[in-house]
Amino acid sequence: EVAQAIPSVYGEWEPFEFDFTSYNGNGRYIAIMSPNGAYSYPYLDDLSVDRLSPCPRVRNITASAITGNSATISWAATSASDYEVEYGPLGFTHGNGTTVYVSAANSTSITGLHASSAYDVYVRGFCDSDTGNWSFAYSFRTECGMIDSLPYFEDFETVATGSSNNSSFVPCWMRLY
């Protein structure tokens, strides 16, 4: 019997958390395998087996109403009464970001962001007697800014040659082939 499965994402690390509290099997086993006997190599990093916090981890973080300098961050409501949101530039060291406290709501607006920039966001809940674990990182990018001073210069030196993938191209620019 399969308790839970992780969708495969080729070439990317995907954080995932299993909840076995409703599993009624006789034994407690964790098996890592490819679906339907397909030939592939599963890779794992930082595997941990532990009891879950009674204050559930925040999930389903989204960013909306994104402008060049602000965004609304929302998440699925949990049993937490209050939340802490930490954000910073993409890849920032967790614990060194900007912190916002949110009371009795599951969204907040963050301002003072820079145009054409990528950000990471973490959220955790505060329950009656416990602090939840931080969410996995959620990343978003602000809208492109206007060129408001001349001369403007972009040398495209950071672009990988031979790639037609726009996600690896210079932010706010797009390839047309």
mmCIF file with all atom_site columns, C-alpha atoms in Angstrom:
data_model
loop_
_atom_site.group_PDB
_atom_site.id
_atom_site.type_symbol
_atom_site.label_atom_id
_atom_site.label_alt_id
_atom_site.label_comp_id
_atom_site.label_asym_id
_atom_site.label_entity_id
_atom_site.label_seq_id
_atom_site.pdbx_PDB_ins_code
_atom_site.Cartn_x
_atom_site.Cartn_y
_atom_site.Cartn_z
_atom_site.occupancy
_atom_site.B_iso_or_equiv
_atom_site.pdbx_formal_charge
_atom_site.auth_seq_id
_atom_site.auth_comp_id
_atom_site.auth_asym_id
_atom_site.auth_atom_id
_atom_site.pdbx_PDB_model_num
ATOM 1   C CA . GLU A 1 1   ? 0.000  0.000  0.000   1.00 0.00 ? 1   GLU A CA 1
ATOM 2   C CA . VAL A 1 2   ? 1.361  3.411  -0.943  1.00 0.00 ? 2   VAL A CA 1
ATOM 3   C CA . ALA A 1 3   ? 0.865  6.003  1.784   1.00 0.00 ? 3   ALA A CA 1
ATOM 4   C CA . GLN A 1 4   ? 1.987  9.005  -0.260  1.00 0.00 ? 4   GLN A CA 1
ATOM 5   C CA . ALA A 1 5   ? 3.916  9.674  -3.445  1.00 0.00 ? 5   ALA A CA 1
ATOM 6   C CA . ILE A 1 6   ? 6.050  12.609 -4.579  1.00 0.00 ? 6   ILE A CA 1
ATOM 7   C CA . PRO A 1 7   ? 5.626  13.885 -8.127  1.00 0.00 ? 7   PRO A CA 1
ATOM 8   C CA . SER A 1 8   ? 8.883  13.745 -10.005 1.00 0.00 ? 8   SER A CA 1
ATOM 9   C CA . VAL A 1 9   ? 10.560 16.990 -11.057 1.00 0.00 ? 9   VAL A CA 1
ATOM 10  C CA . TYR A 1 10  ? 13.585 16.297 -13.219 1.00 0.00 ? 10  TYR A CA 1
ATOM 11  C CA . GLY A 1 11  ? 16.697 18.263 -12.314 1.00 0.00 ? 11  GLY A CA 1
ATOM 12  C CA . GLU A 1 12  ? 15.240 20.114 -9.309  1.00 0.00 ? 12  GLU A CA 1
ATOM 13  C CA . TRP A 1 13  ? 15.223 19.480 -5.567  1.00 0.00 ? 13  TRP A CA 1
ATOM 14  C CA . GLU A 1 14  ? 11.698 19.440 -4.228  1.00 0.00 ? 14  GLU A CA 1
ATOM 15  C CA . PRO A 1 15  ? 11.117 19.648 -0.468  1.00 0.00 ? 15  PRO A CA 1
ATOM 16  C CA . PHE A 1 16  ? 8.370  17.339 0.734   1.00 0.00 ? 16  PHE A CA 1
ATOM 17  C CA . GLU A 1 17  ? 6.908  16.313 4.066   1.00 0.00 ? 17  GLU A CA 1
ATOM 18  C CA . PHE A 1 18  ? 4.989  13.077 4.727   1.00 0.00 ? 18  PHE A CA 1
ATOM 19  C CA . ASP A 1 19  ? 2.344  12.782 7.436   1.00 0.00 ? 19  ASP A CA 1
ATOM 20  C CA . PHE A 1 20  ? 1.922  9.162  8.548   1.00 0.00 ? 20  PHE A CA 1
ATOM 21  C CA . THR A 1 21  ? -0.568 9.821  11.376  1.00 0.00 ? 21  THR A CA 1
ATOM 22  C CA . SER A 1 22  ? -3.462 8.260  9.453   1.00 0.00 ? 22  SER A CA 1
ATOM 23  C CA . TYR A 1 23  ? -1.477 5.275  8.131   1.00 0.00 ? 23  TYR A CA 1
ATOM 24  C CA . ASN A 1 24  ? -2.911 2.024  9.541   1.00 0.00 ? 24  ASN A CA 1
ATOM 25  C CA . GLY A 1 25  ? -0.408 -0.531 8.245   1.00 0.00 ? 25  GLY A CA 1
ATOM 26  C CA . ASN A 1 26  ? 1.050  -3.254 10.491  1.00 0.00 ? 26  ASN A CA 1
ATOM 27  C CA . GLY A 1 27  ? 4.617  -2.159 9.930   1.00 0.00 ? 27  GLY A CA 1
ATOM 28  C CA . ARG A 1 28  ? 6.210  1.234  9.571   1.00 0.00 ? 28  ARG A CA 1
ATOM 29  C CA . TYR A 1 29  ? 8.333  1.277  6.416   1.00 0.00 ? 29  TYR A CA 1
ATOM 30  C CA . ILE A 1 30  ? 9.610  3.995  4.155   1.00 0.00 ? 30  ILE A CA 1
ATOM 31  C CA . ALA A 1 31  ? 10.440 2.863  0.617   1.00 0.00 ? 31  ALA A CA 1
ATOM 32  C CA . ILE A 1 32  ? 12.033 5.011  -2.072  1.00 0.00 ? 32  ILE A CA 1
ATOM 33  C CA . MET A 1 33  ? 11.258 3.688  -5.545  1.00 0.00 ? 33  MET A CA 1
ATOM 34  C CA . SER A 1 34  ? 10.441 4.624  -9.119  1.00 0.00 ? 34  SER A CA 1
ATOM 35  C CA . PRO A 1 35  ? 6.790  4.413  -10.206 1.00 0.00 ? 35  PRO A CA 1
ATOM 36  C CA . ASN A 1 36  ? 5.599  1.421  -12.257 1.00 0.00 ? 36  ASN A CA 1
ATOM 37  C CA . GLY A 1 37  ? 9.058  -0.130 -12.344 1.00 0.00 ? 37  GLY A CA 1
ATOM 38  C CA . ALA A 1 38  ? 10.432 2.673  -14.513 1.00 0.00 ? 38  ALA A CA 1
ATOM 39  C CA . TYR A 1 39  ? 14.204 2.818  -14.781 1.00 0.00 ? 39  TYR A CA 1
ATOM 40  C CA . SER A 1 40  ? 15.491 5.891  -12.973 1.00 0.00 ? 40  SER A CA 1
ATOM 41  C CA . TYR A 1 41  ? 17.627 6.952  -10.040 1.00 0.00 ? 41  TYR A CA 1
ATOM 42  C CA . PRO A 1 42  ? 15.918 8.654  -7.107  1.00 0.00 ? 42  PRO A CA 1
ATOM 43  C CA . TYR A 1 43  ? 18.142 11.148 -5.298  1.00 0.00 ? 43  TYR A CA 1
ATOM 44  C CA . LEU A 1 44  ? 17.594 12.192 -1.696  1.00 0.00 ? 44  LEU A CA 1
ATOM 45  C CA . ASP A 1 45  ? 19.162 14.919 0.372   1.00 0.00 ? 45  ASP A CA 1
ATOM 46  C CA . ASP A 1 46  ? 18.644 15.824 4.034   1.00 0.00 ? 46  ASP A CA 1
ATOM 47  C CA . LEU A 1 47  ? 16.258 12.990 4.943   1.00 0.00 ? 47  LEU A CA 1
ATOM 48  C CA . SER A 1 48  ? 14.818 13.369 8.456   1.00 0.00 ? 48  SER A CA 1
ATOM 49  C CA . VAL A 1 49  ? 12.284 11.222 10.335  1.00 0.00 ? 49  VAL A CA 1
ATOM 50  C CA . ASP A 1 50  ? 10.744 13.005 13.313  1.00 0.00 ? 50  ASP A CA 1
ATOM 51  C CA . ARG A 1 51  ? 7.485  13.686 15.092  1.00 0.00 ? 51  ARG A CA 1
ATOM 52  C CA . LEU A 1 52  ? 5.428  16.469 13.593  1.00 0.00 ? 52  LEU A CA 1
ATOM 53  C CA . SER A 1 53  ? 4.823  19.637 15.540  1.00 0.00 ? 53  SER A CA 1
ATOM 54  C CA . PRO A 1 54  ? 1.237  19.980 16.809  1.00 0.00 ? 54  PRO A CA 1
ATOM 55  C CA . CYS A 1 55  ? 1.259  23.368 15.064  1.00 0.00 ? 55  CYS A CA 1
ATOM 56  C CA . PRO A 1 56  ? 1.116  22.405 11.351  1.00 0.00 ? 56  PRO A CA 1
ATOM 57  C CA . ARG A 1 57  ? 3.648  23.647 8.813   1.00 0.00 ? 57  ARG A CA 1
ATOM 58  C CA . VAL A 1 58  ? 2.255  26.429 6.595   1.00 0.00 ? 58  VAL A CA 1
ATOM 59  C CA . ARG A 1 59  ? 1.608  25.283 3.018   1.00 0.00 ? 59  ARG A CA 1
ATOM 60  C CA . ASN A 1 60  ? 0.387  26.621 -0.327  1.00 0.00 ? 60  ASN A CA 1
ATOM 61  C CA . ILE A 1 61  ? 2.125  30.001 -0.206  1.00 0.00 ? 61  ILE A CA 1
ATOM 62  C CA . THR A 1 62  ? 1.319  32.275 -3.139  1.00 0.00 ? 62  THR A CA 1
ATOM 63  C CA . ALA A 1 63  ? 2.158  35.801 -4.236  1.00 0.00 ? 63  ALA A CA 1
ATOM 64  C CA . SER A 1 64  ? -0.436 38.014 -5.900  1.00 0.00 ? 64  SER A CA 1
ATOM 65  C CA . ALA A 1 65  ? -1.016 41.694 -6.668  1.00 0.00 ? 65  ALA A CA 1
ATOM 66  C CA . ILE A 1 66  ? 2.688  41.843 -7.549  1.00 0.00 ? 66  ILE A CA 1
ATOM 67  C CA . THR A 1 67  ? 4.021  45.245 -8.577  1.00 0.00 ? 67  THR A CA 1
ATOM 68  C CA . GLY A 1 68  ? 7.542  46.581 -8.953  1.00 0.00 ? 68  GLY A CA 1
ATOM 69  C CA . ASN A 1 69  ? 7.777  47.312 -5.207  1.00 0.00 ? 69  ASN A CA 1
ATOM 70  C CA . SER A 1 70  ? 5.128  45.221 -3.416  1.00 0.00 ? 70  SER A CA 1
ATOM 71  C CA . ALA A 1 71  ? 3.321  41.871 -3.286  1.00 0.00 ? 71  ALA A CA 1
ATOM 72  C CA . THR A 1 72  ? 0.564  40.220 -1.290  1.00 0.00 ? 72  THR A CA 1
ATOM 73  C CA . ILE A 1 73  ? 1.691  36.942 0.271   1.00 0.00 ? 73  ILE A CA 1
ATOM 74  C CA . SER A 1 74  ? -1.042 34.422 1.134   1.00 0.00 ? 74  SER A CA 1
ATOM 75  C CA . TRP A 1 75  ? -1.048 30.873 2.514   1.00 0.00 ? 75  TRP A CA 1
ATOM 76  C CA . ALA A 1 76  ? -3.492 28.134 3.437   1.00 0.00 ? 76  ALA A CA 1
ATOM 77  C CA . ALA A 1 77  ? -4.997 28.790 6.864   1.00 0.00 ? 77  ALA A CA 1
ATOM 78  C CA . THR A 1 78  ? -3.910 26.415 9.642   1.00 0.00 ? 78  THR A CA 1
ATOM 79  C CA . SER A 1 79  ? -4.902 26.063 13.295  1.00 0.00 ? 79  SER A CA 1
ATOM 80  C CA . ALA A 1 80  ? -2.410 28.835 14.119  1.00 0.00 ? 80  ALA A CA 1
ATOM 81  C CA . SER A 1 81  ? -3.760 32.097 15.488  1.00 0.00 ? 81  SER A CA 1
ATOM 82  C CA . ASP A 1 82  ? -0.838 34.281 14.385  1.00 0.00 ? 82  ASP A CA 1
ATOM 83  C CA . TYR A 1 83  ? 1.931  34.007 11.817  1.00 0.00 ? 83  TYR A CA 1
ATOM 84  C CA . GLU A 1 84  ? 5.456  35.208 11.167  1.00 0.00 ? 84  GLU A CA 1
ATOM 85  C CA . VAL A 1 85  ? 6.586  35.980 7.611   1.00 0.00 ? 85  VAL A CA 1
ATOM 86  C CA . GLU A 1 86  ? 10.253 36.352 6.704   1.00 0.00 ? 86  GLU A CA 1
ATOM 87  C CA . TYR A 1 87  ? 11.360 37.500 3.256   1.00 0.00 ? 87  TYR A CA 1
ATOM 88  C CA . GLY A 1 88  ? 14.518 38.592 1.501   1.00 0.00 ? 88  GLY A CA 1
ATOM 89  C CA . PRO A 1 89  ? 16.383 38.427 -1.815  1.00 0.00 ? 89  PRO A CA 1
ATOM 90  C CA . LEU A 1 90  ? 16.367 35.038 -3.558  1.00 0.00 ? 90  LEU A CA 1
ATOM 91  C CA . GLY A 1 91  ? 18.744 32.699 -1.702  1.00 0.00 ? 91  GLY A CA 1
ATOM 92  C CA . PHE A 1 92  ? 19.059 34.893 1.418   1.00 0.00 ? 92  PHE A CA 1
ATOM 93  C CA . THR A 1 93  ? 20.201 33.225 4.639   1.00 0.00 ? 93  THR A CA 1
ATOM 94  C CA . HIS A 1 94  ? 17.072 32.280 6.583   1.00 0.00 ? 94  HIS A CA 1
ATOM 95  C CA . GLY A 1 95  ? 17.060 34.263 9.827   1.00 0.00 ? 95  GLY A CA 1
ATOM 96  C CA . ASN A 1 96  ? 18.587 37.366 8.210   1.00 0.00 ? 96  ASN A CA 1
ATOM 97  C CA . GLY A 1 97  ? 15.538 38.553 6.276   1.00 0.00 ? 97  GLY A CA 1
ATOM 98  C CA . THR A 1 98  ? 12.829 41.118 6.961   1.00 0.00 ? 98  THR A CA 1
ATOM 99  C CA . THR A 1 99  ? 10.194 39.874 9.415   1.00 0.00 ? 99  THR A CA 1
ATOM 100 C CA . VAL A 1 100 ? 6.486  40.738 9.484   1.00 0.00 ? 100 VAL A CA 1
ATOM 101 C CA . TYR A 1 101 ? 4.056  39.517 12.173  1.00 0.00 ? 101 TYR A CA 1
ATOM 102 C CA . VAL A 1 102 ? 0.496  38.787 11.086  1.00 0.00 ? 102 VAL A CA 1
ATOM 103 C CA . SER A 1 103 ? -2.370 38.431 13.564  1.00 0.00 ? 103 SER A CA 1
ATOM 104 C CA . ALA A 1 104 ? -5.574 36.503 12.822  1.00 0.00 ? 104 ALA A CA 1
ATOM 105 C CA . ALA A 1 105 ? -5.125 36.491 9.012   1.00 0.00 ? 105 ALA A CA 1
ATOM 106 C CA . ASN A 1 106 ? -3.502 34.275 6.398   1.00 0.00 ? 106 ASN A CA 1
ATOM 107 C CA . SER A 1 107 ? -2.103 36.985 4.122   1.00 0.00 ? 107 SER A CA 1
ATOM 108 C CA . THR A 1 108 ? -0.024 40.136 4.306   1.00 0.00 ? 108 THR A CA 1
ATOM 109 C CA . SER A 1 109 ? 1.195  42.832 1.969   1.00 0.00 ? 109 SER A CA 1
ATOM 110 C CA . ILE A 1 110 ? 4.953  43.396 1.815   1.00 0.00 ? 110 ILE A CA 1
ATOM 111 C CA . THR A 1 111 ? 6.316  46.670 0.469   1.00 0.00 ? 111 THR A CA 1
ATOM 112 C CA . GLY A 1 112 ? 9.657  48.314 -0.179  1.00 0.00 ? 112 GLY A CA 1
ATOM 113 C CA . LEU A 1 113 ? 10.695 45.647 -2.698  1.00 0.00 ? 113 LEU A CA 1
ATOM 114 C CA . HIS A 1 114 ? 12.910 46.355 -5.710  1.00 0.00 ? 114 HIS A CA 1
ATOM 115 C CA . ALA A 1 115 ? 11.636 46.072 -9.292  1.00 0.00 ? 115 ALA A CA 1
ATOM 116 C CA . SER A 1 116 ? 12.860 43.191 -11.471 1.00 0.00 ? 116 SER A CA 1
ATOM 117 C CA . SER A 1 117 ? 14.052 41.274 -8.403  1.00 0.00 ? 117 SER A CA 1
ATOM 118 C CA . ALA A 1 118 ? 13.525 37.736 -7.092  1.00 0.00 ? 118 ALA A CA 1
ATOM 119 C CA . TYR A 1 119 ? 12.554 37.077 -3.464  1.00 0.00 ? 119 TYR A CA 1
ATOM 120 C CA . ASP A 1 120 ? 12.185 34.091 -1.121  1.00 0.00 ? 120 ASP A CA 1
ATOM 121 C CA . VAL A 1 121 ? 9.429  33.972 1.516   1.00 0.00 ? 121 VAL A CA 1
ATOM 122 C CA . TYR A 1 122 ? 9.057  31.728 4.588   1.00 0.00 ? 122 TYR A CA 1
ATOM 123 C CA . VAL A 1 123 ? 5.992  31.558 6.871   1.00 0.00 ? 123 VAL A CA 1
ATOM 124 C CA . ARG A 1 124 ? 5.390  29.849 10.219  1.00 0.00 ? 124 ARG A CA 1
ATOM 125 C CA . GLY A 1 125 ? 2.422  29.756 12.558  1.00 0.00 ? 125 GLY A CA 1
ATOM 126 C CA . PHE A 1 126 ? 2.049  30.375 16.284  1.00 0.00 ? 126 PHE A CA 1
ATOM 127 C CA . CYS A 1 127 ? -0.475 28.046 17.905  1.00 0.00 ? 127 CYS A CA 1
ATOM 128 C CA . ASP A 1 128 ? -1.716 28.186 21.497  1.00 0.00 ? 128 ASP A CA 1
ATOM 129 C CA . SER A 1 129 ? 1.122  26.165 22.975  1.00 0.00 ? 129 SER A CA 1
ATOM 130 C CA . ASP A 1 130 ? 3.563  25.688 20.126  1.00 0.00 ? 130 ASP A CA 1
ATOM 131 C CA . THR A 1 131 ? 5.455  27.411 17.317  1.00 0.00 ? 131 THR A CA 1
ATOM 132 C CA . GLY A 1 132 ? 5.196  25.650 13.962  1.00 0.00 ? 132 GLY A CA 1
ATOM 133 C CA . ASN A 1 133 ? 8.072  24.794 11.669  1.00 0.00 ? 133 ASN A CA 1
ATOM 134 C CA . TRP A 1 134 ? 8.972  27.300 8.969   1.00 0.00 ? 134 TRP A CA 1
ATOM 135 C CA . SER A 1 135 ? 7.415  26.629 5.572   1.00 0.00 ? 135 SER A CA 1
ATOM 136 C CA . PHE A 1 136 ? 9.592  25.603 2.686   1.00 0.00 ? 136 PHE A CA 1
ATOM 137 C CA . ALA A 1 137 ? 10.856 28.584 0.682   1.00 0.00 ? 137 ALA A CA 1
ATOM 138 C CA . TYR A 1 138 ? 8.459  30.152 -1.808  1.00 0.00 ? 138 TYR A CA 1
ATOM 139 C CA . SER A 1 139 ? 10.020 32.289 -4.546  1.00 0.00 ? 139 SER A CA 1
ATOM 140 C CA . PHE A 1 140 ? 8.528  35.069 -6.650  1.00 0.00 ? 140 PHE A CA 1
ATOM 141 C CA . ARG A 1 141 ? 9.746  37.947 -8.826  1.00 0.00 ? 141 ARG A CA 1
ATOM 142 C CA . THR A 1 142 ? 8.570  41.567 -8.801  1.00 0.00 ? 142 THR A CA 1
ATOM 143 C CA . GLU A 1 143 ? 7.414  43.269 -11.970 1.00 0.00 ? 143 GLU A CA 1
ATOM 144 C CA . CYS A 1 144 ? 9.973  44.748 -14.307 1.00 0.00 ? 144 CYS A CA 1
ATOM 145 C CA . GLY A 1 145 ? 10.960 48.319 -13.672 1.00 0.00 ? 145 GLY A CA 1
ATOM 146 C CA . MET A 1 146 ? 11.042 51.108 -16.203 1.00 0.00 ? 146 MET A CA 1
ATOM 147 C CA . ILE A 1 147 ? 14.285 52.332 -17.688 1.00 0.00 ? 147 ILE A CA 1
ATOM 148 C CA . ASP A 1 148 ? 14.241 55.738 -16.035 1.00 0.00 ? 148 ASP A CA 1
ATOM 149 C CA . SER A 1 149 ? 17.779 56.954 -16.589 1.00 0.00 ? 149 SER A CA 1
ATOM 150 C CA . LEU A 1 150 ? 20.025 57.049 -19.618 1.00 0.00 ? 150 LEU A CA 1
ATOM 151 C CA . PRO A 1 151 ? 22.320 55.685 -20.735 1.00 0.00 ? 151 PRO A CA 1
ATOM 152 C CA . TYR A 1 152 ? 21.076 52.155 -20.003 1.00 0.00 ? 152 TYR A CA 1
ATOM 153 C CA . PHE A 1 153 ? 23.470 49.261 -20.508 1.00 0.00 ? 153 PHE A CA 1
ATOM 154 C CA . GLU A 1 154 ? 22.932 45.466 -20.572 1.00 0.00 ? 154 GLU A CA 1
ATOM 155 C CA . ASP A 1 155 ? 25.824 43.347 -21.847 1.00 0.00 ? 155 ASP A CA 1
ATOM 156 C CA . PHE A 1 156 ? 24.080 39.912 -21.535 1.00 0.00 ? 156 PHE A CA 1
ATOM 157 C CA . GLU A 1 157 ? 27.329 38.438 -20.184 1.00 0.00 ? 157 GLU A CA 1
ATOM 158 C CA . THR A 1 158 ? 25.472 36.291 -17.653 1.00 0.00 ? 158 THR A CA 1
ATOM 159 C CA . VAL A 1 159 ? 23.399 34.493 -20.323 1.00 0.00 ? 159 VAL A CA 1
ATOM 160 C CA . ALA A 1 160 ? 24.241 30.863 -21.047 1.00 0.00 ? 160 ALA A CA 1
ATOM 161 C CA . THR A 1 161 ? 24.975 30.397 -24.746 1.00 0.00 ? 161 THR A CA 1
ATOM 162 C CA . GLY A 1 162 ? 22.893 27.931 -26.721 1.00 0.00 ? 162 GLY A CA 1
ATOM 163 C CA . SER A 1 163 ? 19.960 27.959 -24.330 1.00 0.00 ? 163 SER A CA 1
ATOM 164 C CA . SER A 1 164 ? 16.545 28.960 -25.638 1.00 0.00 ? 164 SER A CA 1
ATOM 165 C CA . ASN A 1 165 ? 14.995 28.761 -22.178 1.00 0.00 ? 165 ASN A CA 1
ATOM 166 C CA . ASN A 1 166 ? 13.611 32.185 -21.198 1.00 0.00 ? 166 ASN A CA 1
ATOM 167 C CA . SER A 1 167 ? 13.723 31.288 -17.487 1.00 0.00 ? 167 SER A CA 1
ATOM 168 C CA . SER A 1 168 ? 17.533 31.356 -17.636 1.00 0.00 ? 168 SER A CA 1
ATOM 169 C CA . PHE A 1 169 ? 17.629 34.574 -19.642 1.00 0.00 ? 169 PHE A CA 1
ATOM 170 C CA . VAL A 1 170 ? 18.219 38.078 -18.235 1.00 0.00 ? 170 VAL A CA 1
ATOM 171 C CA . PRO A 1 171 ? 15.209 39.053 -16.066 1.00 0.00 ? 171 PRO A CA 1
ATOM 172 C CA . CYS A 1 172 ? 12.668 41.246 -17.892 1.00 0.00 ? 172 CYS A CA 1
ATOM 173 C CA . TRP A 1 173 ? 14.077 40.315 -21.302 1.00 0.00 ? 173 TRP A CA 1
ATOM 174 C CA . MET A 1 174 ? 12.749 37.557 -23.552 1.00 0.00 ? 174 MET A CA 1
ATOM 175 C CA . ARG A 1 175 ? 14.177 35.569 -26.452 1.00 0.00 ? 175 ARG A CA 1
ATOM 176 C CA . LEU A 1 176 ? 12.039 35.382 -29.562 1.00 0.00 ? 176 LEU A CA 1
ATOM 177 C CA . TYR A 1 177 ? 13.277 32.113 -31.056 1.00 0.00 ? 177 TYR A CA 1
#
